[in-house]
Coordinates of C-alpha atoms in Angstrom, one line a residue:
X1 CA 21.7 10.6 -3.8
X2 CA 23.0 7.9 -5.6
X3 CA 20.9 5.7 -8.1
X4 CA 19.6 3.0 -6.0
X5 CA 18.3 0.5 -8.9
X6 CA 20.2 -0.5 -12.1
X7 CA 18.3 -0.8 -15.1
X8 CA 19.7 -1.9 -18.7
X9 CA 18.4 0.3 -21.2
X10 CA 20.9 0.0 -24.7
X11 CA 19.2 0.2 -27.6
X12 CA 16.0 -1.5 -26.6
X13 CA 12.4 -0.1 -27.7
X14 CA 10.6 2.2 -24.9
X15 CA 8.4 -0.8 -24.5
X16 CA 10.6 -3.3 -23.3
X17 CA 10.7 -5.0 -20.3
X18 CA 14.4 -4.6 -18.8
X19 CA 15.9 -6.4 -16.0
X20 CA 16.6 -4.4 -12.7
X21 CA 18.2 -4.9 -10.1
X22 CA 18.8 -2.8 -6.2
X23 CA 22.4 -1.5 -6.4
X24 CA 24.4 -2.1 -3.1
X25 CA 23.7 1.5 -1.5
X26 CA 26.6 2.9 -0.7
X27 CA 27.9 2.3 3.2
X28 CA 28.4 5.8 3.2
X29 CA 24.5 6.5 3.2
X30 CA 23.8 4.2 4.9
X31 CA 26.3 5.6 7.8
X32 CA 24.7 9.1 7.0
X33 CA 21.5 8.1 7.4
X34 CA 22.1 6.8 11.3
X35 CA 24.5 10.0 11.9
X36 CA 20.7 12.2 10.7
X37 CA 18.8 9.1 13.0
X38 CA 21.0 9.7 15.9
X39 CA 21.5 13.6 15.6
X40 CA 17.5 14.2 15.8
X41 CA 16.8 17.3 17.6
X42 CA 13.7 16.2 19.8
X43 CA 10.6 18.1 21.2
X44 CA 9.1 17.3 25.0
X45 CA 6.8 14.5 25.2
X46 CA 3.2 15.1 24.3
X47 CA 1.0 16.4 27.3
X48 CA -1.7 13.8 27.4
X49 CA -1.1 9.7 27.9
X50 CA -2.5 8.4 24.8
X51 CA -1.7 8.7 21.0
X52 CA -4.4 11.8 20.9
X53 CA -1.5 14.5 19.6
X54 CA -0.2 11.8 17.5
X55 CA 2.6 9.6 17.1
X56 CA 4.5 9.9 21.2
X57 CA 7.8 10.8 21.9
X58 CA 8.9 7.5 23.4
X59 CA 7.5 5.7 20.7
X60 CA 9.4 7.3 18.4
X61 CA 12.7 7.3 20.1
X62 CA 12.5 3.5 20.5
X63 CA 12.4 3.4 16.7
X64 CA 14.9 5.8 16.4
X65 CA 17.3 3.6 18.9
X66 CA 16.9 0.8 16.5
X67 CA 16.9 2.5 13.4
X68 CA 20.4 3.7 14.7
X69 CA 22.0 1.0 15.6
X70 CA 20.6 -2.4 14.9
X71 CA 18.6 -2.6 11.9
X72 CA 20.3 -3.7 8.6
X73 CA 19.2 -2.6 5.2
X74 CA 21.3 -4.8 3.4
X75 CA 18.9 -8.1 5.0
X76 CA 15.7 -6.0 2.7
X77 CA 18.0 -5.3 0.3
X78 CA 18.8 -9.0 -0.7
X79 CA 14.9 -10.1 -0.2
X80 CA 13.8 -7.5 -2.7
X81 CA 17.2 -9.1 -5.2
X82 CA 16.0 -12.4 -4.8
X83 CA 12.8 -11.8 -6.9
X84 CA 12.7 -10.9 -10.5
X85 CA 12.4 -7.4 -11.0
X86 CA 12.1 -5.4 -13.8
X87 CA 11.6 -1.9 -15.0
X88 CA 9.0 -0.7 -18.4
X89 CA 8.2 2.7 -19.4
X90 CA 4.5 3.3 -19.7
X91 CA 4.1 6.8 -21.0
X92 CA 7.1 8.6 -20.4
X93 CA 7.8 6.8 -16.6
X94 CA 9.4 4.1 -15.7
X95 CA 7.2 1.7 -14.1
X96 CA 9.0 -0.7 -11.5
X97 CA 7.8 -4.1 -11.0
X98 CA 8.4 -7.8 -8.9
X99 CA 7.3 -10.5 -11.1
X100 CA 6.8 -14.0 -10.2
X101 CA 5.7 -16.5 -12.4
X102 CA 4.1 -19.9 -11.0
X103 CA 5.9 -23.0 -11.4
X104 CA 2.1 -24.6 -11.8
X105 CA 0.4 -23.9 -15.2
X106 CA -2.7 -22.5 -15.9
X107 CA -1.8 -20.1 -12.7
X108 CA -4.1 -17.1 -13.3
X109 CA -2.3 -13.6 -13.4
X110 CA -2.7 -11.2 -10.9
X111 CA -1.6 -7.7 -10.2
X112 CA -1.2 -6.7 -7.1
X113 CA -0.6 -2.8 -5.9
X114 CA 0.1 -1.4 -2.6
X115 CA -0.5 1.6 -1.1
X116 CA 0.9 4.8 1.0
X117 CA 3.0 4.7 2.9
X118 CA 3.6 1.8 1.2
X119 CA 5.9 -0.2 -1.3
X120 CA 6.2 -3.4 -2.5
X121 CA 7.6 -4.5 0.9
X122 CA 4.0 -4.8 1.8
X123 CA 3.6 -7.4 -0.3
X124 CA 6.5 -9.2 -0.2
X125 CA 5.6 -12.1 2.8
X126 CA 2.4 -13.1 -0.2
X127 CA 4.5 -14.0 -2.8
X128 CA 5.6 -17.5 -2.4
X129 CA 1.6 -18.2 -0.6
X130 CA 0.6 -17.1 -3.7
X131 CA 2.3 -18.7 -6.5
X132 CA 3.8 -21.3 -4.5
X133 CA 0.5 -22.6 -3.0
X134 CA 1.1 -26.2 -2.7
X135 CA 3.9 -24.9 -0.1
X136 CA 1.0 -23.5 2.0
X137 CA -1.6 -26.5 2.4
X138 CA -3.3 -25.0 -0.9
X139 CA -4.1 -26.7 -4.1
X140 CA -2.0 -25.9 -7.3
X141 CA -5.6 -24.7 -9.1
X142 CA -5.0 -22.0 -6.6
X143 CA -1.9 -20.8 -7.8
X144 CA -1.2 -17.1 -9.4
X145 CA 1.2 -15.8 -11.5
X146 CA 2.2 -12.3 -9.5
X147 CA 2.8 -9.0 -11.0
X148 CA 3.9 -6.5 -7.8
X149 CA 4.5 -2.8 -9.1
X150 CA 6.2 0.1 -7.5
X151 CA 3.2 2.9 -7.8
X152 CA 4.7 6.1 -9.8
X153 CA 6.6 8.5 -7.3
X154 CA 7.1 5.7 -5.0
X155 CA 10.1 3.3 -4.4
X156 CA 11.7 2.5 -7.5
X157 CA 9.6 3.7 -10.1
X158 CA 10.1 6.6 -11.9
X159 CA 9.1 9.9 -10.3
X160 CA 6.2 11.7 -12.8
X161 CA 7.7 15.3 -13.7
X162 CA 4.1 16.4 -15.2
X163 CA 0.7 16.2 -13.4
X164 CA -1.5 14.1 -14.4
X165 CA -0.4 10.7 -12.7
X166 CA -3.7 10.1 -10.9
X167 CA -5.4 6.5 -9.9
X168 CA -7.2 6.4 -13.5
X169 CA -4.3 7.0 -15.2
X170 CA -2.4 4.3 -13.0
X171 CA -5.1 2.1 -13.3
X172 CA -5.0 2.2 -17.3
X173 CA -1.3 2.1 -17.2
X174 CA -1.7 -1.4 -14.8
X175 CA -3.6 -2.7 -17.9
X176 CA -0.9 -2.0 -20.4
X177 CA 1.6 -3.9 -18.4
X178 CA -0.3 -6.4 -18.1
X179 CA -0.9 -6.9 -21.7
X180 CA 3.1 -6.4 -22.1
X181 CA 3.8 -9.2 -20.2
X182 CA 1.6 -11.3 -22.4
X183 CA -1.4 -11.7 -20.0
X184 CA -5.0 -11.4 -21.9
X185 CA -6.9 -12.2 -19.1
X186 CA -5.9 -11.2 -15.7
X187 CA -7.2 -10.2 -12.3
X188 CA -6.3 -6.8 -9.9
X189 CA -6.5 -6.7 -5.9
X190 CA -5.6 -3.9 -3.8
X191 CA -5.5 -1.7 -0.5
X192 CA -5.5 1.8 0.3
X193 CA -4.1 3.4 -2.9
X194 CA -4.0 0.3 -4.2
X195 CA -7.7 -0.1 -4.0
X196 CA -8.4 3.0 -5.3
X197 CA -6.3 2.6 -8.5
X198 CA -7.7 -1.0 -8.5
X199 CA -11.3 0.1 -8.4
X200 CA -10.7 2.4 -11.2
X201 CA -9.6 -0.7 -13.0
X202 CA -13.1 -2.4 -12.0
X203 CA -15.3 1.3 -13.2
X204 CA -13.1 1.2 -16.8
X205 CA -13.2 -2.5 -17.3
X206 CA -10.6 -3.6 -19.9
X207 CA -12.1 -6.7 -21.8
X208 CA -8.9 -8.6 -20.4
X209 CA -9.6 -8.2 -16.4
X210 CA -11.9 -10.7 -15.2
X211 CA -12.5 -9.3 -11.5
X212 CA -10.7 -7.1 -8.7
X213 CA -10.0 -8.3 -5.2
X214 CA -10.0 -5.1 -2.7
X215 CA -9.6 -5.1 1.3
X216 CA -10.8 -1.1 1.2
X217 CA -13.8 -1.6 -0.4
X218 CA -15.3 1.5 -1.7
X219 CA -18.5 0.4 -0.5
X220 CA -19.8 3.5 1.6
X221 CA -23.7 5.0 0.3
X222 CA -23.1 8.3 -0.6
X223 CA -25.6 9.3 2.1
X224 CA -23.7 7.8 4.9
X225 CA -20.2 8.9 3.5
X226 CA -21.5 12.8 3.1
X227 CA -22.8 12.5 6.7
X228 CA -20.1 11.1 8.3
X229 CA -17.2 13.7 6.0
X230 CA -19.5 16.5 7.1
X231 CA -20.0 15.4 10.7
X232 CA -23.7 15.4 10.4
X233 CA -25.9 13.1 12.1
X234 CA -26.0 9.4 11.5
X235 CA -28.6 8.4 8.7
X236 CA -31.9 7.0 10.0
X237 CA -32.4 3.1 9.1
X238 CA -29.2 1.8 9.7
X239 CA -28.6 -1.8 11.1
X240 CA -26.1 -2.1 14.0
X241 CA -23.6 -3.3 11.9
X242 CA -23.9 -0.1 9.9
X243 CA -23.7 2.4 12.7
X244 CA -20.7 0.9 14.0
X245 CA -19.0 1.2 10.3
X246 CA -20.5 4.8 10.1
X247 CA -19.0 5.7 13.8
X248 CA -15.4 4.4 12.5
X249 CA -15.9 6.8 9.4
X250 CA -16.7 9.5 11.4
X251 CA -13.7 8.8 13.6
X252 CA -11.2 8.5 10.4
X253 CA -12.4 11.8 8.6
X254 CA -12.8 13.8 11.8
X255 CA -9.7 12.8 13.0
X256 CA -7.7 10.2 11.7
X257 CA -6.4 11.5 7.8
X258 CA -4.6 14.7 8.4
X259 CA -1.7 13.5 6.1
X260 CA -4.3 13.7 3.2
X261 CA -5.4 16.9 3.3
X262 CA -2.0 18.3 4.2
X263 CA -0.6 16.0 0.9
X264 CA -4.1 16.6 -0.8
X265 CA -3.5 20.2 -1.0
X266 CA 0.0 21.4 0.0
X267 CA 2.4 18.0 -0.7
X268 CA 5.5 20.2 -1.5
X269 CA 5.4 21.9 2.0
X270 CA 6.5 18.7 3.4
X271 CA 10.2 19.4 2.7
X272 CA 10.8 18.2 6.8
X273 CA 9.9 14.7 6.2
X274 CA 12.5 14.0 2.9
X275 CA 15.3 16.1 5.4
X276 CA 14.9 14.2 8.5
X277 CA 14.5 10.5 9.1
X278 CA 12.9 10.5 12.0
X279 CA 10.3 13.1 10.9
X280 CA 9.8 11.0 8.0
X281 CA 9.0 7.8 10.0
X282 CA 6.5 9.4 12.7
X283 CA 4.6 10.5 9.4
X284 CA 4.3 7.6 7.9
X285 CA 3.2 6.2 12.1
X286 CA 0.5 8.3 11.7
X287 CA -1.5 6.4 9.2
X288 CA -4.5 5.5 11.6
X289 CA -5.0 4.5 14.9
X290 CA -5.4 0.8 14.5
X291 CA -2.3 0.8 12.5
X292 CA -0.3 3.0 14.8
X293 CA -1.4 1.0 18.1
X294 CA 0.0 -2.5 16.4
X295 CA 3.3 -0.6 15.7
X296 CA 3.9 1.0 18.6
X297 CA 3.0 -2.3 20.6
X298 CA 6.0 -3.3 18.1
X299 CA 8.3 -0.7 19.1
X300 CA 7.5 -1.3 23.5
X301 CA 8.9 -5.1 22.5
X302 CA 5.4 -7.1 21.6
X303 CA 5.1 -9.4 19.4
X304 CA 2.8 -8.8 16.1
X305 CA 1.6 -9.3 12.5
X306 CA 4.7 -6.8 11.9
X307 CA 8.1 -6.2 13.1
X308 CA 10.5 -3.7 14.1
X309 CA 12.1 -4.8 10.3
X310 CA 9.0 -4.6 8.4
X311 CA 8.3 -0.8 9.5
X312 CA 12.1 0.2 8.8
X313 CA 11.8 -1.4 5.6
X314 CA 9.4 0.5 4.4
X315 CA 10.2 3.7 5.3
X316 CA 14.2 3.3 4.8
X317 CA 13.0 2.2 1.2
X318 CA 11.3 6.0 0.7
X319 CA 14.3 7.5 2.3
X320 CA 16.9 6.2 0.3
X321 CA 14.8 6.7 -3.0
X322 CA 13.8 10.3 -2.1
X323 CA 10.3 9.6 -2.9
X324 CA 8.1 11.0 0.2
X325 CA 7.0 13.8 -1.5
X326 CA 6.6 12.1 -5.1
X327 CA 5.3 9.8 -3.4
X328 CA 3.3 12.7 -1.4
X329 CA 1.6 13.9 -4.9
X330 CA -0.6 11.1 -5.4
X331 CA -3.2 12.9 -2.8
X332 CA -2.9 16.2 -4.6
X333 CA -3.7 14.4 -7.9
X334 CA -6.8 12.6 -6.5
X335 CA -7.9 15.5 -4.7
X336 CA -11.5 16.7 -5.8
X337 CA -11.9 13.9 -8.3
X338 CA -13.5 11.2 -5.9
X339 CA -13.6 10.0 -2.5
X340 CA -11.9 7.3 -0.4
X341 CA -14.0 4.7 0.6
X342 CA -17.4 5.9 -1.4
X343 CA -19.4 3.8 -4.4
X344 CA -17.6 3.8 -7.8
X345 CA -19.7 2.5 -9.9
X346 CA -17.9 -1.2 -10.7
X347 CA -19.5 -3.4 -12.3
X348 CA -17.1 -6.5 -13.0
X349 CA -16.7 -9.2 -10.9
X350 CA -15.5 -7.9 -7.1
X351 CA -14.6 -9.9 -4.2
X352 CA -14.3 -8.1 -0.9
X353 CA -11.9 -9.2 2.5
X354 CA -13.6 -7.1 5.2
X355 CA -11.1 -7.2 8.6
X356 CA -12.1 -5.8 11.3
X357 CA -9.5 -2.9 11.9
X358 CA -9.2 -1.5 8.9
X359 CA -10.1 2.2 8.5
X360 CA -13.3 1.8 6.7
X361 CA -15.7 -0.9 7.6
X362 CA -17.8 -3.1 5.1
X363 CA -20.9 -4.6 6.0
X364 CA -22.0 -7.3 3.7
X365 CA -25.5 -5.0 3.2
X366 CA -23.0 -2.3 1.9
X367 CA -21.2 -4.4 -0.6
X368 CA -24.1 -5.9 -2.0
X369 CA -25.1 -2.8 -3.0
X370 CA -21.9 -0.7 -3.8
X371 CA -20.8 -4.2 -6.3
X372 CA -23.8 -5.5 -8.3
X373 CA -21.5 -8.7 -9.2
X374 CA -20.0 -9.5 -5.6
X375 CA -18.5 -13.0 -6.0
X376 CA -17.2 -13.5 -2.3
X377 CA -17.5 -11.5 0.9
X378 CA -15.8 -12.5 3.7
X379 CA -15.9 -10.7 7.4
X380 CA -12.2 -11.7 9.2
X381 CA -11.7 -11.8 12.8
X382 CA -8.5 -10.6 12.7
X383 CA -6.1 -7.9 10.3
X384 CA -6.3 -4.4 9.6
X385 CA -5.3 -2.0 7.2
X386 CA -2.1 -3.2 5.9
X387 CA -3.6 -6.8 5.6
X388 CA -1.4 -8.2 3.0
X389 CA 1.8 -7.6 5.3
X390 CA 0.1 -7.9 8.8
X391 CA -1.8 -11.2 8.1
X392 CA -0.2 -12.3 4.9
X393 CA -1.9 -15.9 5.4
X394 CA -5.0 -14.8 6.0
X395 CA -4.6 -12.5 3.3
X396 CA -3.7 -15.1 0.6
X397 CA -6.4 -17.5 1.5
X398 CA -9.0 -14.2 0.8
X399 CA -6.9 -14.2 -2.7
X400 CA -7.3 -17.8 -3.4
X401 CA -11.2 -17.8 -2.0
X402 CA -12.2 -14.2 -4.1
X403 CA -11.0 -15.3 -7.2
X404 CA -11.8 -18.9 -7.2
X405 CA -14.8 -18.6 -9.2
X406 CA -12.8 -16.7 -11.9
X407 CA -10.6 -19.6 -13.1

């Protein structure tokens, strides 16, 4: 496929930070990709009435309709160009990066990192709250200077050609950008992968990062998250809080994360999903329930924390880079080396967001344990797993609160 970013290398040092910018795709793929949408060879509908066999056939082919027809890259394509991007090589691999810089001073730096099946899409609607937050009913002492990178193997960073790109190597590599763009003291928040390669950040603790914001907190006793992985019975002494996070755990590893054992062990299989759009698309659907009930409610013609151009976004990003199975990798590379949502051992600074559908829950008992210096906790009422894109105002206001302290 043709090169979708444009980077300026010349003679500049490996180090430097280059300007990039999201070539014009060509219409061509963009007409090939809706002749492969449109030409999808389609099994019968599942045999049960719910979302039990996964993602369903009609929710699917109402995605597919608009994916088609109606959506329009080039309306992403010009979001992601209005920002400053960039591209550095950390280590060999080109590391892709948004960043913003606050028009208020003393605007405290912040890296941000999404997750799977993710981009920086997800982020993209916290941007402005964030370093714009007078624009928002916020106070300029709120305000952030925003560092949003593409993880390795996904969007437009480079795609590692070695193993070895796991979340502590990513986290280490956040730390050297970072210090490349001049920041000595900064701050790291994350979800899903991001979380994971942020809380590696918290367990190696650079002298220059003051605290980590996650909303996946890796807050689960080791106890509780053995029990609930191995389907054994629920620990005795739990409050009612606790059982009800320790049910939803049970749920997610019995049967809600079949993507990450199939990428955790066997990522190259996947060849169907970097073939076929459509495959690619229920694949990323199937994230978790919660997730997949607001999207599909998006899809029947509902109204959301996400639309029908948010999803596509995403996912059209992966398919014109190529990246699902680079992108794939990054379970394979974690696999065996540490858990999800389990106790990591951070001891910095650590503010925690806890909404109530995302895949692991966080009782404030939990986090008081799992983060010996929790500086804010905060239970929503709404938002799930892709909370930075869902409910990016909630979301920002979690940003501004968790790292308030820090300033």
């Amino acid at each position: 496929m043709t090169q979708v970013g444009a980077t300026q290398r010349g003679s500049e040092q490996a180090d430097a930070i280059r300007p990039f910018h999201i070539k014009n795709v060509p219409e061509a793929e963009l007409t090939e990709l809706r002749r492969r949408i449109n030409a999808t060879k389609w099994p019968e509908r599942e045999t049960v009435t719910d979302a039990s066999q996964g993602v369903q056939l009609a929710t699917s082919q109402a995605l597919a309709r608009y994916w088609g027809t109606d959506y329009d890259w080039r309306k992403c394509e010009a979001r992601l160009n209005a920002l400053p991007n960039f591209i550095t090589e950390i280590d060999g691999l080109d590391i892709h990066f948004i960043h913003v810089r606050s028009k208020h001073e003393n605007a405290l730096p912040l890296i941000v990192t999404h997750g799977w099946p993710g981009s920086v899409v997800e982020q993209l609607k916290i941007v402005d709250p964030l370093t714009n937050p007078t624009a928002h009913g916020a106070s300029a002492s709120d305000a952030f200077d925003l560092v949003i990178p593409s993880i390795p193997g996904y969007g437009f960073s480079g795609k590692p050609t070695t193993t070895g790109w796991d979340p502590a190597h990513i986290a280490r590599a956040w730390v050297v950008l970072m210090k490349r763009l001049g920041y000595t003291k900064f701050v790291a928040q994350g979800g899903d992968w991001g979380a994971v390669i942020t809380e590696q950040m918290g367990v190696q603790a650079a002298p220059e990062l003051l605290g980590i914001h996650t909303n996946m907190p890796g807050a689960v006793p080791a106890d509780v998250d053995k029990a609930a992985f191995t389907g054994a019975a629920m620990p005795d002494g739990l409050s009612p809080e606790e059982k009800l996070a320790f049910e939803r755990l049970t749920f997610v590893y019995s049967k809600g994360i079949a993507y990450g054992y199939q990428m955790g062990l066997r990522p190259q299989t996947l060849y169907g999903i970097a073939d076929s759009p459509v495959g690619l698309a229920a694949y990323f659907l199937d994230h978790d329930a919660w997730s997949y009930a607001l999207i599909s409610r998006v899809f029947a013609g509902e109204t959301e924390g996400l639309t029908r151009d948010d999803v596509l976004d995403n996912i059209t990003i992966t398919w014109l880079t190529n990246t699902a199975l680079s992108g794939a990798r990054l379970y394979w590379e974690y696999w065996g080396k540490g858990g999800y949502f389990n106790v990591k051992g951070v001891s910095i600074p650590v503010a925690v967001s806890a909404f109530p559908d995302e895949i692991d829950l966080c009782p404030r008992s939990w986090a008081e344990r799992a983060y010996p210096k929790l500086i804010h906790y905060n239970k929503l009422d709404k938002g799930g797993h892709f909370a930075a894109w869902e409910q990016p105002q909630l979301f920002s206001e979690e940003v501004r609160a968790g790292f308030r302290s820090l300033r």
